[in-house]
Short mmCIF file of C-alpha atoms and ligand atoms in Angstrom, two decimals:
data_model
loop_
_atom_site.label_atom_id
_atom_site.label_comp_id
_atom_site.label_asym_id
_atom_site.label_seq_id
_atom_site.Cartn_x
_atom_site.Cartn_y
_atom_site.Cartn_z
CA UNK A 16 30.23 -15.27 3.92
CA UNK A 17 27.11 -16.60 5.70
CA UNK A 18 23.69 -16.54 4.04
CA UNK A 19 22.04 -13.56 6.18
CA UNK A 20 23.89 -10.69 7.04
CA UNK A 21 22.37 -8.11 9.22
CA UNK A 22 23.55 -4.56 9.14
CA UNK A 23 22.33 -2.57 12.63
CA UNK A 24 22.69 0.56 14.57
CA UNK A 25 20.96 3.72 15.41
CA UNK A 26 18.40 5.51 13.26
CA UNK A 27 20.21 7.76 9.93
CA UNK A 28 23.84 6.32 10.67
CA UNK A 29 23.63 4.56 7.14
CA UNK A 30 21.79 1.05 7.98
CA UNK A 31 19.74 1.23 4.74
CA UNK A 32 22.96 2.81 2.67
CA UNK A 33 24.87 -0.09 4.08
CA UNK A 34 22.63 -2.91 2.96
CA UNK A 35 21.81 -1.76 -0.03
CA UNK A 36 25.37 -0.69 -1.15
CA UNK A 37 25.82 -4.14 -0.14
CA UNK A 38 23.45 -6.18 -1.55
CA UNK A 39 24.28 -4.34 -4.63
CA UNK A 40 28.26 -5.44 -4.33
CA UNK A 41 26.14 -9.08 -3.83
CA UNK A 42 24.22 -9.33 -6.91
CA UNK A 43 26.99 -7.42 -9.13
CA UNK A 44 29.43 -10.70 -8.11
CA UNK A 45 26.77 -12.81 -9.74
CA UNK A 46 24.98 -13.97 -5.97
CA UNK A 47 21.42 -14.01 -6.20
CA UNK A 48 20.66 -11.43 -3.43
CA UNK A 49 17.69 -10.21 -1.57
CA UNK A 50 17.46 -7.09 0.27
CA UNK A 51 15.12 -6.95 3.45
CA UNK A 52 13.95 -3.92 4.71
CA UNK A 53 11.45 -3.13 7.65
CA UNK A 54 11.96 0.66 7.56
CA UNK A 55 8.22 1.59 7.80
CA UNK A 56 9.82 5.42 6.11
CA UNK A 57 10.58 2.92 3.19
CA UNK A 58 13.88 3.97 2.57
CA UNK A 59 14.97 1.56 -0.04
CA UNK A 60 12.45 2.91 -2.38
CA UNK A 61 14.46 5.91 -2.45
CA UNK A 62 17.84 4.30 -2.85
CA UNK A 63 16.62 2.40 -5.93
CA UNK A 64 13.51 4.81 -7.11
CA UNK A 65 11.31 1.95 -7.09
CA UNK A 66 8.49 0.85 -4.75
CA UNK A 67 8.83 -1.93 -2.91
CA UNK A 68 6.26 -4.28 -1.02
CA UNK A 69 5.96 -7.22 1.34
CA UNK A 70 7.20 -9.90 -1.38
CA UNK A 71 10.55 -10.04 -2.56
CA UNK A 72 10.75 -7.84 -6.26
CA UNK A 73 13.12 -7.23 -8.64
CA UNK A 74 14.98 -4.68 -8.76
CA UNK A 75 15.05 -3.03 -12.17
CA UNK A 76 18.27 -3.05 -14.17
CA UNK A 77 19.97 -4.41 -11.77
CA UNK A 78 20.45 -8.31 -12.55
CA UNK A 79 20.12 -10.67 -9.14
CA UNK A 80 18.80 -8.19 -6.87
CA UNK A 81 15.58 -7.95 -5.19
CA UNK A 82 14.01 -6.26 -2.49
CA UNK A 83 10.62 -6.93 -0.09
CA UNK A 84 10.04 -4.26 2.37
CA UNK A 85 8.22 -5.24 5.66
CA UNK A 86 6.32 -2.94 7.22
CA UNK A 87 6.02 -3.63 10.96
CA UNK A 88 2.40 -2.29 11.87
CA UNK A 89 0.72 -4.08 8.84
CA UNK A 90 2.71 -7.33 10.27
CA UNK A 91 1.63 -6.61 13.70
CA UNK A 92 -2.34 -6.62 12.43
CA UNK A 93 -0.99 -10.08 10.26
CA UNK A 94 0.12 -11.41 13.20
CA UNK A 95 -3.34 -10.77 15.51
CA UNK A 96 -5.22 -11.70 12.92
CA UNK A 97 -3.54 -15.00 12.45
CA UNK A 98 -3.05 -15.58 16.36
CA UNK A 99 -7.20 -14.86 16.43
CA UNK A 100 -7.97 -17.34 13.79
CA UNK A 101 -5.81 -20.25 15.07
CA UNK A 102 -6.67 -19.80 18.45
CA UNK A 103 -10.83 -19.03 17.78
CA UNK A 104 -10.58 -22.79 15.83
CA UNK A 105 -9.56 -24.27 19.81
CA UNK A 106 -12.08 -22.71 21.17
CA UNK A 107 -15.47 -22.97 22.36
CA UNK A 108 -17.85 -19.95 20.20
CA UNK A 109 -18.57 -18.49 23.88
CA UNK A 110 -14.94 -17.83 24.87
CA UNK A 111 -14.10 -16.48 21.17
CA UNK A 112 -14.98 -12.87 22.02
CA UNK A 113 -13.05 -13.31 25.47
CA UNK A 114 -9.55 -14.82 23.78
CA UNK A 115 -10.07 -12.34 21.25
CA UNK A 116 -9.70 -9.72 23.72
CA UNK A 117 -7.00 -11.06 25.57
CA UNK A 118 -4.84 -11.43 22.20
CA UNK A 119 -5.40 -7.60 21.43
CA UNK A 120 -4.37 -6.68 24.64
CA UNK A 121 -1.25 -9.09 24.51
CA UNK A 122 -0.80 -7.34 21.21
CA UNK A 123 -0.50 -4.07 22.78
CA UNK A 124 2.27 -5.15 25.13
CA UNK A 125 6.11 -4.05 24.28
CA UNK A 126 7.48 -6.70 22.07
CA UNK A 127 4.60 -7.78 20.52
CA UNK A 128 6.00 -5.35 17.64
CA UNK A 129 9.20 -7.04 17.67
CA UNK A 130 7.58 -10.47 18.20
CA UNK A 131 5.52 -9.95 14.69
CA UNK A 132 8.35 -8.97 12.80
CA UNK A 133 10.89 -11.66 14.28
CA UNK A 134 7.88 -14.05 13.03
CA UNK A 135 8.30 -12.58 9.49
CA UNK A 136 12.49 -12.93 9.74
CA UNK A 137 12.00 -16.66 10.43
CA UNK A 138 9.70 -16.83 7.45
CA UNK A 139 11.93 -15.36 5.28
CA UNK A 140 15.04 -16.94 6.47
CA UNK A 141 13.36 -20.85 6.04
CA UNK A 142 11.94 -19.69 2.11
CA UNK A 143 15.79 -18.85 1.74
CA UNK A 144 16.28 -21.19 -1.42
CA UNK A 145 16.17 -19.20 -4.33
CA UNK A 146 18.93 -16.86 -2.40
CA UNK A 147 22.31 -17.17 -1.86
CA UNK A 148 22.31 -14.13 -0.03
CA UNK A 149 19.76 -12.29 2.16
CA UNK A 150 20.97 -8.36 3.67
CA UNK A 151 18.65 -7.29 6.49
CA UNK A 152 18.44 -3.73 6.85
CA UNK A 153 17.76 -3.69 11.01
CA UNK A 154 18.95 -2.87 14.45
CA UNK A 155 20.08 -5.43 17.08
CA UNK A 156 19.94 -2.26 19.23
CA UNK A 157 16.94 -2.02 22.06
CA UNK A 158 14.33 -4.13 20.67
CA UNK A 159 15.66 -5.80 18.00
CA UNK A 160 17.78 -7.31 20.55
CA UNK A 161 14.90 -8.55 22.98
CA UNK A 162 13.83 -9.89 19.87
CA UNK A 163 17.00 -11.82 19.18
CA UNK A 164 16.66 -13.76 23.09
CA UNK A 165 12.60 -14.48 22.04
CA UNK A 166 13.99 -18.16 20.82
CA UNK A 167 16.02 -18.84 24.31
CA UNK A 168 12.99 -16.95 26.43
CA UNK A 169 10.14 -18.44 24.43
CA UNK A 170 12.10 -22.43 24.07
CA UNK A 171 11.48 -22.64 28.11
CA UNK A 172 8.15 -21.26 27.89
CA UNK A 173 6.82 -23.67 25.36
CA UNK A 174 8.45 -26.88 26.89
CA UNK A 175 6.78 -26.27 30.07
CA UNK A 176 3.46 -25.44 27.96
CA UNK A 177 3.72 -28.48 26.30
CA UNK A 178 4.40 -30.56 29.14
CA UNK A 179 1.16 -29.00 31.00
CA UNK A 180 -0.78 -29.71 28.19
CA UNK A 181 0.51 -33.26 27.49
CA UNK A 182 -0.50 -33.99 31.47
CA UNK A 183 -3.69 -32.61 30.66
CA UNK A 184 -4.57 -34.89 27.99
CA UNK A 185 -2.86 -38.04 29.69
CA UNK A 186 -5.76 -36.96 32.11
CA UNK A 187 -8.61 -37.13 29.84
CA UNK A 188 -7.41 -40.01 28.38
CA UNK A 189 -7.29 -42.13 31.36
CA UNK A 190 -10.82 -40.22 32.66
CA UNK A 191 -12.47 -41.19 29.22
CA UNK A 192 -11.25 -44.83 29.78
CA UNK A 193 -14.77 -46.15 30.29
CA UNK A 194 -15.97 -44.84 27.56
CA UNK A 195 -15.73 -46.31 24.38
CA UNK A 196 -14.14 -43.21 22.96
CA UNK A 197 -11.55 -40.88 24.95
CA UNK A 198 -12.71 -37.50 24.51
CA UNK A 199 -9.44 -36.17 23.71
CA UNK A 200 -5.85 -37.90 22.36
CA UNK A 201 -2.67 -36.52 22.05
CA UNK A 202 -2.42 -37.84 18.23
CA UNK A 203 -3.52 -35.15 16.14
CA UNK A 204 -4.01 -32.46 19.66
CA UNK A 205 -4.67 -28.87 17.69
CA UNK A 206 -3.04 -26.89 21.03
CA UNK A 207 -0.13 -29.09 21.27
CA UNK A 208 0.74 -29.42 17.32
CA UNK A 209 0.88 -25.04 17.46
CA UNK A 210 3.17 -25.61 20.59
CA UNK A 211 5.40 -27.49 18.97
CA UNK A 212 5.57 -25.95 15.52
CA UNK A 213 6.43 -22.91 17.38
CA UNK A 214 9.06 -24.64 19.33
CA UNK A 215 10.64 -25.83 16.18
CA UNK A 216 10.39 -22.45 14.25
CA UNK A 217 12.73 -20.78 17.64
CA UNK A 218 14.65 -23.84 17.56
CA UNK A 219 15.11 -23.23 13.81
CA UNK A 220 16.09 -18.99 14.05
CA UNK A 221 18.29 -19.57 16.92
CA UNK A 222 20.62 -22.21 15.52
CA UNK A 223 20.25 -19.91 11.65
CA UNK A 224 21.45 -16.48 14.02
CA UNK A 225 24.25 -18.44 15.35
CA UNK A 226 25.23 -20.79 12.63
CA UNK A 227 24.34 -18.86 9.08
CA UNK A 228 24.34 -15.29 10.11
CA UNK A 229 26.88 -12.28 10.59
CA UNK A 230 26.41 -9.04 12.12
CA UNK A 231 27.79 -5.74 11.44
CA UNK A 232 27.24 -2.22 12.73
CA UNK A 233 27.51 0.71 10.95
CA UNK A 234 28.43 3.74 13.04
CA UNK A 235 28.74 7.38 12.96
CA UNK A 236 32.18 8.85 13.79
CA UNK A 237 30.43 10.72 16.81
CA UNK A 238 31.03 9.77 20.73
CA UNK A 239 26.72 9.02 20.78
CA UNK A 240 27.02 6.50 17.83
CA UNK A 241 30.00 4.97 19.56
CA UNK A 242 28.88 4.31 22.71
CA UNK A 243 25.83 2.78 21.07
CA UNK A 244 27.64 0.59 19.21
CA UNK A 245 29.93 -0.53 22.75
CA UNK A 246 26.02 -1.31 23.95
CA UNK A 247 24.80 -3.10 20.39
CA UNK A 248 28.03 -5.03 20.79
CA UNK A 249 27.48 -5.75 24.44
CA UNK A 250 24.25 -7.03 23.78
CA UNK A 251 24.97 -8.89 21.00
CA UNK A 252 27.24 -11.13 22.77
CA UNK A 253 24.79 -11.30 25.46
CA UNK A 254 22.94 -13.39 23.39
CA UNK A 255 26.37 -15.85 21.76
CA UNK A 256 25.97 -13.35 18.45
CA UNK A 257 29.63 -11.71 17.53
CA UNK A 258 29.36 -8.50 15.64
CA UNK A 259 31.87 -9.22 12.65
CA UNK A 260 32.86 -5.19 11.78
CA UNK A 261 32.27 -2.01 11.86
CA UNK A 262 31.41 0.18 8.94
CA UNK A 263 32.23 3.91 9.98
CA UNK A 264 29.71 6.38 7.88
CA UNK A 265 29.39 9.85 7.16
CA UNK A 266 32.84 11.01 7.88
CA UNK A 267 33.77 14.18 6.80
CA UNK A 268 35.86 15.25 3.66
CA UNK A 269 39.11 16.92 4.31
CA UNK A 270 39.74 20.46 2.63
CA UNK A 271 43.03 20.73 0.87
CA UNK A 272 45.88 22.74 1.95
CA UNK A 273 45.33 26.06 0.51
CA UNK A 274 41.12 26.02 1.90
CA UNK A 275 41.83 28.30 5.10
CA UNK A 276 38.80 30.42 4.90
CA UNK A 277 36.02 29.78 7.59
CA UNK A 278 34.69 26.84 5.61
CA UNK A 279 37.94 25.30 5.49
CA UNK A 280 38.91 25.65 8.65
CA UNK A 281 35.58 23.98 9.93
CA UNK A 282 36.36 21.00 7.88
CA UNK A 283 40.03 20.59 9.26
CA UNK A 284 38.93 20.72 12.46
CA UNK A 285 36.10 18.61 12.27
CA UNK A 286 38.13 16.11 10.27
CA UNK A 287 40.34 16.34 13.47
CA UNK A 288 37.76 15.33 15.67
CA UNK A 289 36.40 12.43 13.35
CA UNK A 290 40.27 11.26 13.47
CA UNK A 291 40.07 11.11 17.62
CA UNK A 292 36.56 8.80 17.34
CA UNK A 293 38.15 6.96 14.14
CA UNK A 294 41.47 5.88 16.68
CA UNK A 295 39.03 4.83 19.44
CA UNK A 296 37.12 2.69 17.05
CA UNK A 297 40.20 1.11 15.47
CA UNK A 298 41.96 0.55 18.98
CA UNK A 299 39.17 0.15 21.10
CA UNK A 300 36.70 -2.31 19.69
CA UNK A 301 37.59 -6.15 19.18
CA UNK A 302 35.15 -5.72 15.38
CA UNK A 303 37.74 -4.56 12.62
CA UNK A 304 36.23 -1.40 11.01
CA UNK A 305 35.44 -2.57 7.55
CA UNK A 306 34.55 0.84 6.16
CA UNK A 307 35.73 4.71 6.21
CA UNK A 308 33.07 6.31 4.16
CA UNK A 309 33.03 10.09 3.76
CA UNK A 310 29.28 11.79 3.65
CA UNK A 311 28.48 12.73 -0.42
CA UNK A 312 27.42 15.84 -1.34
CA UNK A 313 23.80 14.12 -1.97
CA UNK A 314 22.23 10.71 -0.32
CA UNK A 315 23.51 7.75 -1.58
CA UNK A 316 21.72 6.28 -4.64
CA UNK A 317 22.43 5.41 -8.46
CA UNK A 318 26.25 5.38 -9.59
CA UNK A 319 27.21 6.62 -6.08
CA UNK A 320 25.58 3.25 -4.37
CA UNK A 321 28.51 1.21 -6.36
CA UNK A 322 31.09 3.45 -4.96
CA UNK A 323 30.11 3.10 -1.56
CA UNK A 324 29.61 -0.52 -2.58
CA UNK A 325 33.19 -0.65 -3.60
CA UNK A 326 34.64 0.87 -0.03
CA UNK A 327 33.04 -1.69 2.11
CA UNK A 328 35.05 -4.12 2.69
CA UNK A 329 32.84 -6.96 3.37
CA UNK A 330 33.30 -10.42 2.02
CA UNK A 331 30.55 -11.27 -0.54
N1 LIG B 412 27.83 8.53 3.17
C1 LIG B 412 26.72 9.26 3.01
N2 LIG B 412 26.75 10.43 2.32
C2 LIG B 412 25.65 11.17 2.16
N3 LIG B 412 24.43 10.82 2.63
C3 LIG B 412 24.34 9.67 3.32
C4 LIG B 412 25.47 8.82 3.54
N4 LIG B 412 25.04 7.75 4.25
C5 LIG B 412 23.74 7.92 4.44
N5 LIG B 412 23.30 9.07 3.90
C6 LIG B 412 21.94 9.62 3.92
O1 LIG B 412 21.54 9.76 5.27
C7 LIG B 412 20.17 9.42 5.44
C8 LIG B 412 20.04 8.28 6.44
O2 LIG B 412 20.69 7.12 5.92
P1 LIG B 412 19.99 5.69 6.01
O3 LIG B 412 20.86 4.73 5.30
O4 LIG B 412 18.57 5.78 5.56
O5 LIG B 412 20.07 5.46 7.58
P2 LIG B 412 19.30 4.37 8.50
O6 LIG B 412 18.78 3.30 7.61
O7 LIG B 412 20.34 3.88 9.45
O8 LIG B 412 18.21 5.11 9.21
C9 LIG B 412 19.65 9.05 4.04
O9 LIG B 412 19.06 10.19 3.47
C10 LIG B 412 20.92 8.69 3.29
O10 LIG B 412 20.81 8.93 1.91
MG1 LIG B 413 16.81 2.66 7.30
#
């Protein structure tokens, strides 16, 4: 199995079961695993009953396993902070106030959210080394998925950024040629060394997403979830990623034979229905469904974590 695997789809089909049950099935096979999470409801805690932060912690009694929960606003203000203080150490004092503005603005915009957390992703995914395994607990549906095409979008962008402000210095140079010294060189240019470090950091997560990383989607055995999935797997390919399976969630128990009071009979006929969206999703869908999991009497956490760990049948 690749390094990263992501594990997507809506909000409460199972994401967070998913990667947890897992990353658990990881560690127990002896791979030293990390679990990333950037559910701001910080659902691992509640899977492990253990708080979690932005750096990668152990998971107690569990050997191999940690977990580092990112939470997207606090790496939104991370992000404007840090754009602020490398861009106010380019700048003139008098234009400080007005580039700070325009950065809190720009942080406003849609996808600046997705834009500070992709940063994060790319940090975690180049301090890989002491894993052999990182789970992300995300969506590649809506903006997850914009922020999959950021390296494509953003590689074009910065080229013809860094060409303009190579021209630009070629121009000072050459105007500061009477001088004795040229009042600006490309050696050692502050603007065009950011450019290109965050060239190479897009470069870097788009070959890792198409090279070291699989997708799956887990989905709900309902015709919303599955027509969310066709789009997640749509868009996914959009961008050259190939979603590797399907893990169906929350199906519904079947009652035996003799249950044919009202309770039973719900079941059996719900259990019918869950059969029709099971058959479109096994002969529908190029992904093989990896997983069948029936919804527990409780959520899934403790002892019933390995036996959902034990049903998925992905690859460690
Ligand atoms: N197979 C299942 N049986 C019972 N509860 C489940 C099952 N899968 C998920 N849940 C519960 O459903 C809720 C949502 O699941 P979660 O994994 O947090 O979804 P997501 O991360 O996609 O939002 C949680 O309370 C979780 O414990
Ligand atoms: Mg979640």
């Amino acid at each position: 199995m690749e390094r990263f695997v992501f594990f997507g789809g809506k909000g409460g089909v199972g994401k967070t079961t998913m990667s947890s049950a897992y990353g658990l099935k990881c560690a127990r096979s002896g791979l030293e695993t990390l679990i990333v999470s950037t559910d701001p409801a910080h659902s691992t805690a509640d899977v492990f009953d253990q708080e979690f932060d932005d750096e990668p912690r152990p998971v107690q009694g569990i050997d191999n396993l940690s977990v580092m929960e990112i939470d997207p606003d606090e790496e939104l203000e991370r992000h404007l902070m840090e754009t602020k203080r490398a861009m106010g150490d380019q700048v003139s004092p008098a234009m400080v106030n007005e580039i700070d503005r325009q950065i809190e603005m720009a942080h406003q915009t849609p996808g600046a959210y997705e834009a500070a957390l992709f940063d994060r992703f790319i940090d975690v995914m180049r301090d890989a080394d002491p894993y052999d395994r990182i789970v992300f607990d995300t969506s590649p549906t809506g903006g997850t998925l914009r922020l999959l095409s950021l390296p494509k979008f953003l590689h074009g962008w910065v080229e013809r950024l860094l060409h303009k402000r190579q021209q630009s210095v070629k121009l000072f140079e050459r105007a500061a040629i009477g001088n004795q010294e040229p009042r600006r060189m490309m050696e050692g240019d502050p603007i065009i060394a950011r450019l290109q470090e965050r060239k190479e950091m897009f470069e870097f997560a788009n070959e890792t997403l198409q090279e070291e990383a699989a997708f799956y989607l887990v989905v709900n055995p309902d015709q919303l979830s599955i027509r969310e999935t066709r789009r997640a797997i749509d868009g996914l390919a959009d961008h050259g990623l190939t979603v590797r399976g399907l893990a169906v969630n929350k199906l519904t128990p079947e009652p035996d034979d003799d249950e044919n009071g009202r309770g039973g009979r719900f079941l059996r006929e719900r259990v019918a229905t869950e059969r029709e969206r099971l058959e479109e999703l096994h002969g529908t869908f190029d992904p093989p469904v990896v997983a069948e999991i029936e919804t527990r009497v409780r959520e899934v956490k403790g002892s019933l974590l390995d036996e959902v760990a034990a049903e998925l049948d992905v690859a460690v």
